[in-house]
PDB file of C-alpha atoms and ligand atoms in Angstrom:
ATOM      1  CA  MET C   1    -124.143-110.018 160.374  1.00 50.00           C
ATOM      2  CA  GLU C   2    -120.855-108.327 161.104  1.00 55.00           C
ATOM      3  CA  MET C   3    -122.129-105.236 159.314  1.00 59.00           C
ATOM      4  CA  ASP C   4    -125.166-105.067 161.614  1.00 73.00           C
ATOM      5  CA  ILE C   5    -123.029-105.019 164.734  1.00 81.00           C
ATOM      6  CA  SER C   6    -120.547-102.470 163.393  1.00 84.00           C
ATOM      7  CA  LEU C   7    -123.466-100.135 162.632  1.00 87.00           C
ATOM      8  CA  LEU C   8    -123.900 -99.703 166.386  1.00 91.00           C
ATOM      9  CA  VAL C   9    -120.764 -97.543 166.375  1.00 92.00           C
ATOM     10  CA  PRO C  10    -122.123 -94.740 164.139  1.00 93.00           C
ATOM     11  CA  ILE C  11    -125.538 -94.972 165.816  1.00 95.00           C
ATOM     12  CA  LEU C  12    -123.948 -94.420 169.215  1.00 95.00           C
ATOM     13  CA  LEU C  13    -121.535 -91.741 167.934  1.00 96.00           C
ATOM     14  CA  GLY C  14    -124.389 -90.056 166.064  1.00 96.00           C
ATOM     15  CA  TRP C  15    -126.525 -89.989 169.214  1.00 97.00           C
ATOM     16  CA  LEU C  16    -123.638 -88.418 171.161  1.00 97.00           C
ATOM     17  CA  GLY C  17    -123.016 -85.956 168.317  1.00 97.00           C
ATOM     18  CA  GLY C  18    -126.708 -85.023 168.377  1.00 97.00           C
ATOM     19  CA  LEU C  19    -126.556 -84.460 172.147  1.00 97.00           C
ATOM     20  CA  PHE C  20    -123.628 -82.106 171.633  1.00 97.00           C
ATOM     21  CA  VAL C  21    -125.401 -80.135 168.863  1.00 98.00           C
ATOM     22  CA  ASN C  22    -128.491 -79.805 171.082  1.00 97.00           C
ATOM     23  CA  TYR C  23    -126.439 -78.806 174.108  1.00 97.00           C
ATOM     24  CA  ALA C  24    -124.400 -76.174 172.225  1.00 97.00           C
ATOM     25  CA  SER C  25    -127.591 -74.801 170.622  1.00 96.00           C
ATOM     26  CA  ASP C  26    -129.317 -74.638 174.017  1.00 96.00           C
ATOM     27  CA  VAL C  27    -126.623 -72.835 176.010  1.00 96.00           C
ATOM     28  CA  LEU C  28    -124.314 -70.882 173.649  1.00 95.00           C
ATOM     29  CA  PRO C  29    -126.888 -68.310 172.411  1.00 93.00           C
ATOM     30  CA  HIS C  30    -127.782 -67.448 176.034  1.00 92.00           C
ATOM     31  CA  THR C  31    -124.535 -67.641 177.999  1.00 91.00           C
ATOM     32  CA  ARG C  32    -121.876 -67.726 175.238  1.00 90.00           C
ATOM     33  CA  ARG C  33    -120.142 -70.561 177.099  1.00 91.00           C
ATOM     34  CA  PHE C  34    -120.647 -74.232 177.970  1.00 94.00           C
ATOM     35  CA  SER C  35    -122.877 -73.622 180.984  1.00 94.00           C
ATOM     36  CA  GLN C  36    -125.406 -75.710 182.910  1.00 95.00           C
ATOM     37  CA  PRO C  37    -128.484 -76.198 180.672  1.00 96.00           C
ATOM     38  CA  VAL C  38    -131.778 -74.735 181.952  1.00 96.00           C
ATOM     39  CA  CYS C  39    -135.446 -75.336 181.121  1.00 96.00           C
ATOM     40  CA  PRO C  40    -136.424 -72.831 178.375  1.00 93.00           C
ATOM     41  CA  ASN C  41    -139.826 -72.374 180.048  1.00 93.00           C
ATOM     42  CA  CYS C  42    -139.078 -71.896 183.755  1.00 94.00           C
ATOM     43  CA  GLN C  43    -135.268 -71.477 183.701  1.00 94.00           C
ATOM     44  CA  THR C  44    -134.790 -74.249 186.299  1.00 95.00           C
ATOM     45  CA  PRO C  45    -131.372 -75.871 185.771  1.00 95.00           C
ATOM     46  CA  PHE C  46    -131.477 -79.425 184.432  1.00 96.00           C
ATOM     47  CA  SER C  47    -129.465 -82.096 186.226  1.00 95.00           C
ATOM     48  CA  TRP C  48    -126.974 -83.555 183.748  1.00 96.00           C
ATOM     49  CA  ALA C  49    -128.623 -86.977 184.040  1.00 96.00           C
ATOM     50  CA  ASP C  50    -132.047 -85.547 183.170  1.00 95.00           C
ATOM     51  CA  TYR C  51    -130.637 -83.344 180.427  1.00 96.00           C
ATOM     52  CA  LEU C  52    -128.656 -86.056 178.679  1.00 95.00           C
ATOM     53  CA  THR C  53    -131.524 -88.574 178.848  1.00 96.00           C
ATOM     54  CA  LEU C  54    -133.849 -85.968 177.270  1.00 96.00           C
ATOM     55  CA  ARG C  55    -136.231 -85.916 180.251  1.00 95.00           C
ATOM     56  CA  ALA C  56    -138.964 -83.310 180.639  1.00 95.00           C
ATOM     57  CA  CYS C  57    -138.372 -80.489 183.132  1.00 95.00           C
ATOM     58  CA  ARG C  58    -139.014 -81.748 186.685  1.00 95.00           C
ATOM     59  CA  ASN C  59    -140.218 -78.343 187.840  1.00 94.00           C
ATOM     60  CA  CYS C  60    -142.780 -77.333 185.186  1.00 95.00           C
ATOM     61  CA  GLY C  61    -143.163 -80.508 183.132  1.00 93.00           C
ATOM     62  CA  THR C  62    -142.220 -78.856 179.817  1.00 94.00           C
ATOM     63  CA  ARG C  63    -141.086 -81.563 177.446  1.00 95.00           C
ATOM     64  CA  ARG C  64    -137.960 -81.312 175.314  1.00 95.00           C
ATOM     65  CA  SER C  65    -138.386 -79.467 172.043  1.00 95.00           C
ATOM     66  CA  LEU C  66    -139.200 -81.003 168.690  1.00 96.00           C
ATOM     67  CA  ARG C  67    -135.834 -79.677 167.523  1.00 96.00           C
ATOM     68  CA  THR C  68    -134.068 -81.763 170.168  1.00 97.00           C
ATOM     69  CA  TRP C  69    -135.560 -84.961 168.770  1.00 97.00           C
ATOM     70  CA  LEU C  70    -135.097 -83.918 165.139  1.00 97.00           C
ATOM     71  CA  VAL C  71    -131.407 -83.229 165.744  1.00 98.00           C
ATOM     72  CA  GLN C  72    -130.934 -86.602 167.469  1.00 97.00           C
ATOM     73  CA  ILE C  73    -132.583 -88.476 164.585  1.00 97.00           C
ATOM     74  CA  LEU C  74    -130.763 -86.502 161.865  1.00 97.00           C
ATOM     75  CA  ALA C  75    -127.410 -86.957 163.620  1.00 97.00           C
ATOM     76  CA  VAL C  76    -127.838 -90.741 163.897  1.00 97.00           C
ATOM     77  CA  ALA C  77    -129.022 -90.961 160.273  1.00 96.00           C
ATOM     78  CA  SER C  78    -126.188 -88.846 158.859  1.00 95.00           C
ATOM     79  CA  PHE C  79    -123.471 -90.528 160.964  1.00 95.00           C
ATOM     80  CA  SER C  80    -124.729 -93.942 159.807  1.00 94.00           C
ATOM     81  CA  TYR C  81    -124.738 -92.784 156.200  1.00 93.00           C
ATOM     82  CA  PHE C  82    -121.182 -91.410 156.440  1.00 93.00           C
ATOM     83  CA  TRP C  83    -120.083 -94.618 158.162  1.00 92.00           C
ATOM     84  CA  LEU C  84    -121.406 -96.740 155.282  1.00 91.00           C
ATOM     85  CA  PHE C  85    -120.306 -94.319 152.547  1.00 90.00           C
ATOM     86  CA  PRO C  86    -117.262 -92.432 153.876  1.00 88.00           C
ATOM     87  CA  PRO C  87    -116.695 -89.125 152.026  1.00 86.00           C
ATOM     88  CA  ASN C  88    -113.567 -89.808 149.974  1.00 82.00           C
ATOM     89  CA  VAL C  89    -112.085 -86.300 149.929  1.00 84.00           C
ATOM     90  CA  LEU C  90    -112.248 -85.451 153.603  1.00 89.00           C
ATOM     91  CA  GLY C  91    -112.176 -88.832 155.350  1.00 88.00           C
ATOM     92  CA  LEU C  92    -114.527 -89.969 158.105  1.00 91.00           C
ATOM     93  CA  PRO C  93    -113.248 -88.309 161.335  1.00 92.00           C
ATOM     94  CA  LEU C  94    -112.952 -84.784 159.887  1.00 93.00           C
ATOM     95  CA  SER C  95    -116.277 -85.229 158.079  1.00 94.00           C
ATOM     96  CA  LEU C  96    -118.088 -86.040 161.330  1.00 94.00           C
ATOM     97  CA  ILE C  97    -116.560 -83.030 163.114  1.00 96.00           C
ATOM     98  CA  VAL C  98    -117.568 -80.738 160.218  1.00 95.00           C
ATOM     99  CA  LEU C  99    -121.068 -82.252 160.330  1.00 95.00           C
ATOM    100  CA  ILE C 100    -121.437 -81.444 164.056  1.00 96.00           C
ATOM    101  CA  TYR C 101    -120.086 -77.940 163.480  1.00 96.00           C
ATOM    102  CA  PHE C 102    -122.572 -77.297 160.649  1.00 95.00           C
ATOM    103  CA  GLY C 103    -125.364 -78.653 162.869  1.00 96.00           C
ATOM    104  CA  VAL C 104    -124.603 -76.174 165.658  1.00 96.00           C
ATOM    105  CA  ILE C 105    -124.348 -73.200 163.255  1.00 94.00           C
ATOM    106  CA  VAL C 106    -127.576 -74.031 161.392  1.00 93.00           C
ATOM    107  CA  VAL C 107    -129.699 -74.673 164.514  1.00 95.00           C
ATOM    108  CA  ILE C 108    -128.545 -71.469 166.253  1.00 93.00           C
ATOM    109  CA  ASP C 109    -128.939 -69.424 163.054  1.00 89.00           C
ATOM    110  CA  LEU C 110    -132.468 -70.746 162.414  1.00 89.00           C
ATOM    111  CA  GLU C 111    -133.610 -70.295 166.021  1.00 91.00           C
ATOM    112  CA  HIS C 112    -131.894 -67.031 166.907  1.00 89.00           C
ATOM    113  CA  ARG C 113    -130.791 -65.598 163.548  1.00 83.00           C
ATOM    114  CA  LEU C 114    -127.363 -65.368 165.050  1.00 85.00           C
ATOM    115  CA  ILE C 115    -123.907 -66.561 164.116  1.00 87.00           C
ATOM    116  CA  LEU C 116    -121.884 -66.394 167.320  1.00 89.00           C
ATOM    117  CA  HIS C 117    -118.289 -65.196 167.468  1.00 87.00           C
ATOM    118  CA  PRO C 118    -117.019 -68.150 169.565  1.00 89.00           C
ATOM    119  CA  THR C 119    -118.394 -70.634 166.999  1.00 91.00           C
ATOM    120  CA  SER C 120    -116.835 -68.584 164.184  1.00 92.00           C
ATOM    121  CA  LEU C 121    -113.482 -68.638 165.989  1.00 93.00           C
ATOM    122  CA  PHE C 122    -113.645 -72.399 166.458  1.00 95.00           C
ATOM    123  CA  GLY C 123    -114.750 -72.679 162.825  1.00 95.00           C
ATOM    124  CA  ALA C 124    -111.717 -70.712 161.620  1.00 96.00           C
ATOM    125  CA  VAL C 125    -109.352 -73.225 163.253  1.00 97.00           C
ATOM    126  CA  LEU C 126    -111.374 -76.180 161.958  1.00 97.00           C
ATOM    127  CA  GLY C 127    -111.629 -74.543 158.534  1.00 96.00           C
ATOM    128  CA  LEU C 128    -107.869 -74.082 158.237  1.00 97.00           C
ATOM    129  CA  ILE C 129    -107.293 -77.753 159.161  1.00 96.00           C
ATOM    130  CA  VAL C 130    -109.955 -79.005 156.723  1.00 96.00           C
ATOM    131  CA  GLY C 131    -108.875 -76.708 153.876  1.00 95.00           C
ATOM    132  CA  THR C 132    -105.194 -77.569 154.308  1.00 95.00           C
ATOM    133  CA  TYR C 133    -106.036 -81.274 154.436  1.00 95.00           C
ATOM    134  CA  ILE C 134    -108.125 -81.114 151.252  1.00 92.00           C
ATOM    135  CA  HIS C 135    -105.688 -79.009 149.214  1.00 93.00           C
ATOM    136  CA  GLY C 136    -102.473 -80.301 150.766  1.00 93.00           C
ATOM    137  CA  GLN C 137    -102.910 -83.920 149.664  1.00 89.00           C
ATOM    138  CA  ALA C 138    -102.248 -83.158 145.998  1.00 86.00           C
ATOM    139  CA  ASN C 139    -100.278 -79.914 146.172  1.00 86.00           C
ATOM    140  CA  GLY C 140     -98.129 -80.229 149.286  1.00 91.00           C
ATOM    141  CA  TRP C 141     -98.971 -78.769 152.688  1.00 92.00           C
ATOM    142  CA  LEU C 142     -97.604 -75.285 152.134  1.00 94.00           C
ATOM    143  CA  THR C 143     -99.704 -74.790 148.993  1.00 94.00           C
ATOM    144  CA  GLY C 144    -102.606 -76.366 150.895  1.00 94.00           C
ATOM    145  CA  ILE C 145    -102.394 -73.739 153.624  1.00 96.00           C
ATOM    146  CA  GLY C 146    -102.114 -71.006 150.984  1.00 96.00           C
ATOM    147  CA  LEU C 147    -105.217 -72.145 149.092  1.00 96.00           C
ATOM    148  CA  SER C 148    -107.165 -72.477 152.346  1.00 96.00           C
ATOM    149  CA  VAL C 149    -106.230 -68.964 153.501  1.00 97.00           C
ATOM    150  CA  LEU C 150    -106.934 -67.521 150.036  1.00 96.00           C
ATOM    151  CA  GLY C 151    -110.399 -69.152 150.098  1.00 96.00           C
ATOM    152  CA  GLY C 152    -111.020 -67.687 153.556  1.00 96.00           C
ATOM    153  CA  LEU C 153    -110.003 -64.190 152.427  1.00 97.00           C
ATOM    154  CA  VAL C 154    -112.224 -64.383 149.341  1.00 96.00           C
ATOM    155  CA  GLY C 155    -115.236 -65.683 151.323  1.00 95.00           C
ATOM    156  CA  PHE C 156    -114.789 -63.038 153.997  1.00 95.00           C
ATOM    157  CA  GLY C 157    -114.041 -60.258 151.497  1.00 94.00           C
ATOM    158  CA  VAL C 158    -116.979 -60.896 149.159  1.00 92.00           C
ATOM    159  CA  MET C 159    -119.387 -61.147 152.100  1.00 89.00           C
ATOM    160  CA  PHE C 160    -117.924 -58.040 153.712  1.00 90.00           C
ATOM    161  CA  ILE C 161    -118.603 -56.025 150.545  1.00 89.00           C
ATOM    162  CA  LEU C 162    -122.160 -57.436 150.280  1.00 83.00           C
ATOM    163  CA  TYR C 163    -122.693 -56.627 153.948  1.00 82.00           C
ATOM    164  CA  GLN C 164    -121.532 -53.028 153.528  1.00 84.00           C
ATOM    165  CA  PHE C 165    -123.829 -52.728 150.514  1.00 81.00           C
ATOM    166  CA  GLY C 166    -126.754 -54.126 152.569  1.00 75.00           C
ATOM    167  CA  ALA C 167    -125.973 -51.724 155.421  1.00 77.00           C
ATOM    168  CA  LEU C 168    -126.043 -48.834 152.966  1.00 80.00           C
ATOM    169  CA  ILE C 169    -129.491 -49.867 151.695  1.00 76.00           C
ATOM    170  CA  ALA C 170    -130.735 -50.287 155.269  1.00 73.00           C
ATOM    171  CA  LYS C 171    -129.526 -46.782 156.065  1.00 75.00           C
ATOM    172  CA  PHE C 172    -131.331 -45.398 153.034  1.00 76.00           C
ATOM    173  CA  ARG C 173    -134.552 -47.209 153.980  1.00 70.00           C
ATOM    174  CA  ALA C 174    -134.291 -46.042 157.567  1.00 69.00           C
ATOM    175  CA  ARG C 175    -134.001 -42.456 156.403  1.00 70.00           C
ATOM    176  CA  LYS C 176    -137.029 -42.867 154.169  1.00 64.00           C
ATOM    177  CA  MET C 177    -139.159 -44.430 156.891  1.00 60.00           C
ATOM    178  CA  GLN C 178    -137.794 -42.181 159.634  1.00 53.00           C
ATOM    179  CA  ALA C 179    -137.158 -45.263 161.726  1.00 47.00           C
ATOM    180  CA  ASP C 180    -134.515 -47.929 161.800  1.00 46.00           C
ATOM    181  CA  ASP C 181    -136.023 -51.365 162.261  1.00 47.00           C
ATOM    182  CA  GLY C 182    -132.576 -52.711 163.001  1.00 46.00           C
ATOM    183  CA  GLU C 183    -132.850 -55.577 160.551  1.00 47.00           C
ATOM    184  CA  GLU C 184    -130.286 -56.464 157.954  1.00 49.00           C
ATOM    185  CA  ALA C 185    -130.709 -58.707 154.938  1.00 51.00           C
ATOM    186  CA  LEU C 186    -127.242 -60.071 155.566  1.00 56.00           C
ATOM    187  CA  GLY C 187    -126.126 -60.237 159.177  1.00 63.00           C
ATOM    188  CA  GLY C 188    -122.571 -59.449 160.230  1.00 76.00           C
ATOM    189  CA  GLY C 189    -122.186 -63.058 161.371  1.00 83.00           C
ATOM    190  CA  ASP C 190    -122.543 -64.206 157.768  1.00 86.00           C
ATOM    191  CA  VAL C 191    -119.302 -62.390 156.962  1.00 90.00           C
ATOM    192  CA  TYR C 192    -117.421 -64.537 159.485  1.00 92.00           C
ATOM    193  CA  LEU C 193    -119.290 -67.686 158.424  1.00 93.00           C
ATOM    194  CA  LEU C 194    -118.194 -67.190 154.821  1.00 93.00           C
ATOM    195  CA  GLY C 195    -114.636 -66.654 156.020  1.00 95.00           C
ATOM    196  CA  VAL C 196    -114.856 -70.013 157.795  1.00 96.00           C
ATOM    197  CA  LEU C 197    -116.402 -71.769 154.792  1.00 96.00           C
ATOM    198  CA  GLY C 198    -113.735 -70.187 152.587  1.00 96.00           C
ATOM    199  CA  LEU C 199    -110.961 -71.626 154.767  1.00 96.00           C
ATOM    200  CA  MET C 200    -112.658 -75.037 154.648  1.00 96.00           C
ATOM    201  CA  LEU C 201    -113.257 -75.164 150.907  1.00 95.00           C
ATOM    202  CA  GLY C 202    -110.237 -73.131 149.891  1.00 95.00           C
ATOM    203  CA  TRP C 203    -109.692 -71.442 146.565  1.00 93.00           C
ATOM    204  CA  PRO C 204    -111.418 -71.771 144.081  1.00 93.00           C
ATOM    205  CA  PHE C 205    -114.276 -73.826 145.597  1.00 94.00           C
ATOM    206  CA  ILE C 206    -115.447 -70.989 147.859  1.00 94.00           C
ATOM    207  CA  VAL C 207    -116.649 -69.227 144.676  1.00 94.00           C
ATOM    208  CA  ASN C 208    -118.943 -72.200 143.935  1.00 93.00           C
ATOM    209  CA  ALA C 209    -120.286 -72.124 147.510  1.00 92.00           C
ATOM    210  CA  LEU C 210    -120.965 -68.385 147.247  1.00 91.00           C
ATOM    211  CA  VAL C 211    -122.842 -68.847 143.980  1.00 92.00           C
ATOM    212  CA  ILE C 212    -124.877 -71.810 145.316  1.00 91.00           C
ATOM    213  CA  GLY C 213    -125.697 -69.943 148.544  1.00 89.00           C
ATOM    214  CA  VAL C 214    -126.810 -66.749 146.797  1.00 86.00           C
ATOM    215  CA  LEU C 215    -128.891 -68.688 144.233  1.00 90.00           C
ATOM    216  CA  LEU C 216    -130.586 -70.828 146.916  1.00 89.00           C
ATOM    217  CA  GLY C 217    -131.181 -67.783 149.126  1.00 84.00           C
ATOM    218  CA  GLY C 218    -132.643 -65.874 146.180  1.00 84.00           C
ATOM    219  CA  LEU C 219    -134.808 -68.821 145.125  1.00 87.00           C
ATOM    220  CA  PHE C 220    -136.286 -69.301 148.602  1.00 84.00           C
ATOM    221  CA  SER C 221    -136.802 -65.544 148.984  1.00 80.00           C
ATOM    222  CA  LEU C 222    -138.699 -65.592 145.695  1.00 83.00           C
ATOM    223  CA  ILE C 223    -140.894 -68.511 146.846  1.00 84.00           C
ATOM    224  CA  PHE C 224    -141.470 -66.632 150.120  1.00 79.00           C
ATOM    225  CA  LEU C 225    -142.436 -63.494 148.187  1.00 79.00           C
ATOM    226  CA  ILE C 226    -144.836 -65.373 145.887  1.00 82.00           C
ATOM    227  CA  GLY C 227    -146.422 -66.952 148.990  1.00 80.00           C
ATOM    228  CA  LEU C 228    -146.951 -63.482 150.473  1.00 77.00           C
ATOM    229  CA  LEU C 229    -148.403 -62.186 147.210  1.00 80.00           C
ATOM    230  CA  LEU C 230    -150.802 -65.130 146.937  1.00 80.00           C
ATOM    231  CA  ARG C 231    -152.032 -64.565 150.464  1.00 76.00           C
ATOM    232  CA  GLN C 232    -152.160 -60.820 149.743  1.00 68.00           C
ATOM    233  CA  ARG C 233    -149.959 -60.135 152.696  1.00 62.00           C
ATOM    234  CA  TYR C 234    -147.355 -58.380 150.637  1.00 58.00           C
ATOM    235  CA  THR C 235    -145.800 -55.330 152.176  1.00 59.00           C
ATOM    236  CA  GLY C 236    -142.357 -53.940 151.577  1.00 57.00           C
ATOM    237  CA  GLU C 237    -141.678 -54.683 155.202  1.00 55.00           C
ATOM    238  CA  ALA C 238    -142.488 -58.385 154.907  1.00 53.00           C
ATOM    239  CA  LEU C 239    -140.265 -58.671 151.856  1.00 52.00           C
ATOM    240  CA  MET C 240    -137.330 -57.091 153.591  1.00 51.00           C
ATOM    241  CA  ASN C 241    -137.871 -59.185 156.693  1.00 51.00           C
ATOM    242  CA  PHE C 242    -134.597 -60.719 157.607  1.00 52.00           C
ATOM    243  CA  ILE C 243    -134.013 -64.102 156.020  1.00 60.00           C
ATOM    244  CA  PRO C 244    -131.152 -66.146 157.480  1.00 65.00           C
ATOM    245  CA  TYR C 245    -128.664 -66.692 154.666  1.00 77.00           C
ATOM    246  CA  GLY C 246    -126.231 -68.798 156.695  1.00 84.00           C
ATOM    247  CA  PRO C 247    -128.010 -72.142 156.121  1.00 87.00           C
ATOM    248  CA  TYR C 248    -127.984 -71.642 152.333  1.00 90.00           C
ATOM    249  CA  PHE C 249    -124.223 -71.179 152.279  1.00 91.00           C
ATOM    250  CA  ILE C 250    -123.839 -74.204 154.566  1.00 92.00           C
ATOM    251  CA  ILE C 251    -125.919 -76.248 152.098  1.00 91.00           C
ATOM    252  CA  GLY C 252    -123.563 -75.076 149.331  1.00 91.00           C
ATOM    253  CA  ALA C 253    -120.462 -75.985 151.359  1.00 92.00           C
ATOM    254  CA  PHE C 254    -121.993 -79.338 152.390  1.00 92.00           C
ATOM    255  CA  TYR C 255    -122.681 -80.168 148.749  1.00 90.00           C
ATOM    256  CA  LEU C 256    -119.129 -79.316 147.682  1.00 90.00           C
ATOM    257  CA  LEU C 257    -117.460 -81.151 150.579  1.00 90.00           C
ATOM    258  CA  PHE C 258    -119.497 -84.329 150.625  1.00 87.00           C
ATOM    259  CA  LEU C 259    -121.521 -84.852 147.430  1.00 77.00           C
TER     260      LEU C 259
HETATM  261 ZN1   ZN S 301    -139.311 -76.001 183.454  1.00 77.64          ZN
END
């Protein structure tokens, strides 16, 4: 019985965490700051009471998005799971903060194909704390900081090289097609994201995250390509269509941190 009552804590915290992920994903891509949320359909500002109780827009009647509800449910489910089975490496409080951070990054990346600089900056601070905490427990804090920073440099560096390589290919394609479609296989934001994940995981775990992310990204690209071929929609253009890589690296980091 006691267990049932204590479960109310993660359910409530998870609901609040979900509200924050939704709020950040609603406003940051548009205003780059924590501004008043507006209806995506008619741009009428929400009152905070309406916004936080997930009401439909009072002006045009547009209901809240499917994503809003999905995030709320996933946040409550994952908070409850972490509450019952606390991740032993990272501990509960840091784990929940990392979870919210990953939520914001993934939702914005999937909806806008963007990794924002303010979230990367926040992530760098969080990453240094998490990485130092993980590596400092066994090796002492100074070594912990060193391994975290080394992981960050490796994540950033490897991604930076891949990004330059991708930019080179894009340039070559643009010259061939006489037009630049402005799309990149790997966005510049991914470079910062991998720096953040590198700080979090530290050396040498960032290498594992890179490998997992690239393999998952490649696998899903392959499935996507086969789907196009089967529907006979294959064009070079469709293949090169920008695929967000950020979520794959987050899956890799999530696996290494929590599973
Ligand atoms: Zn509206």
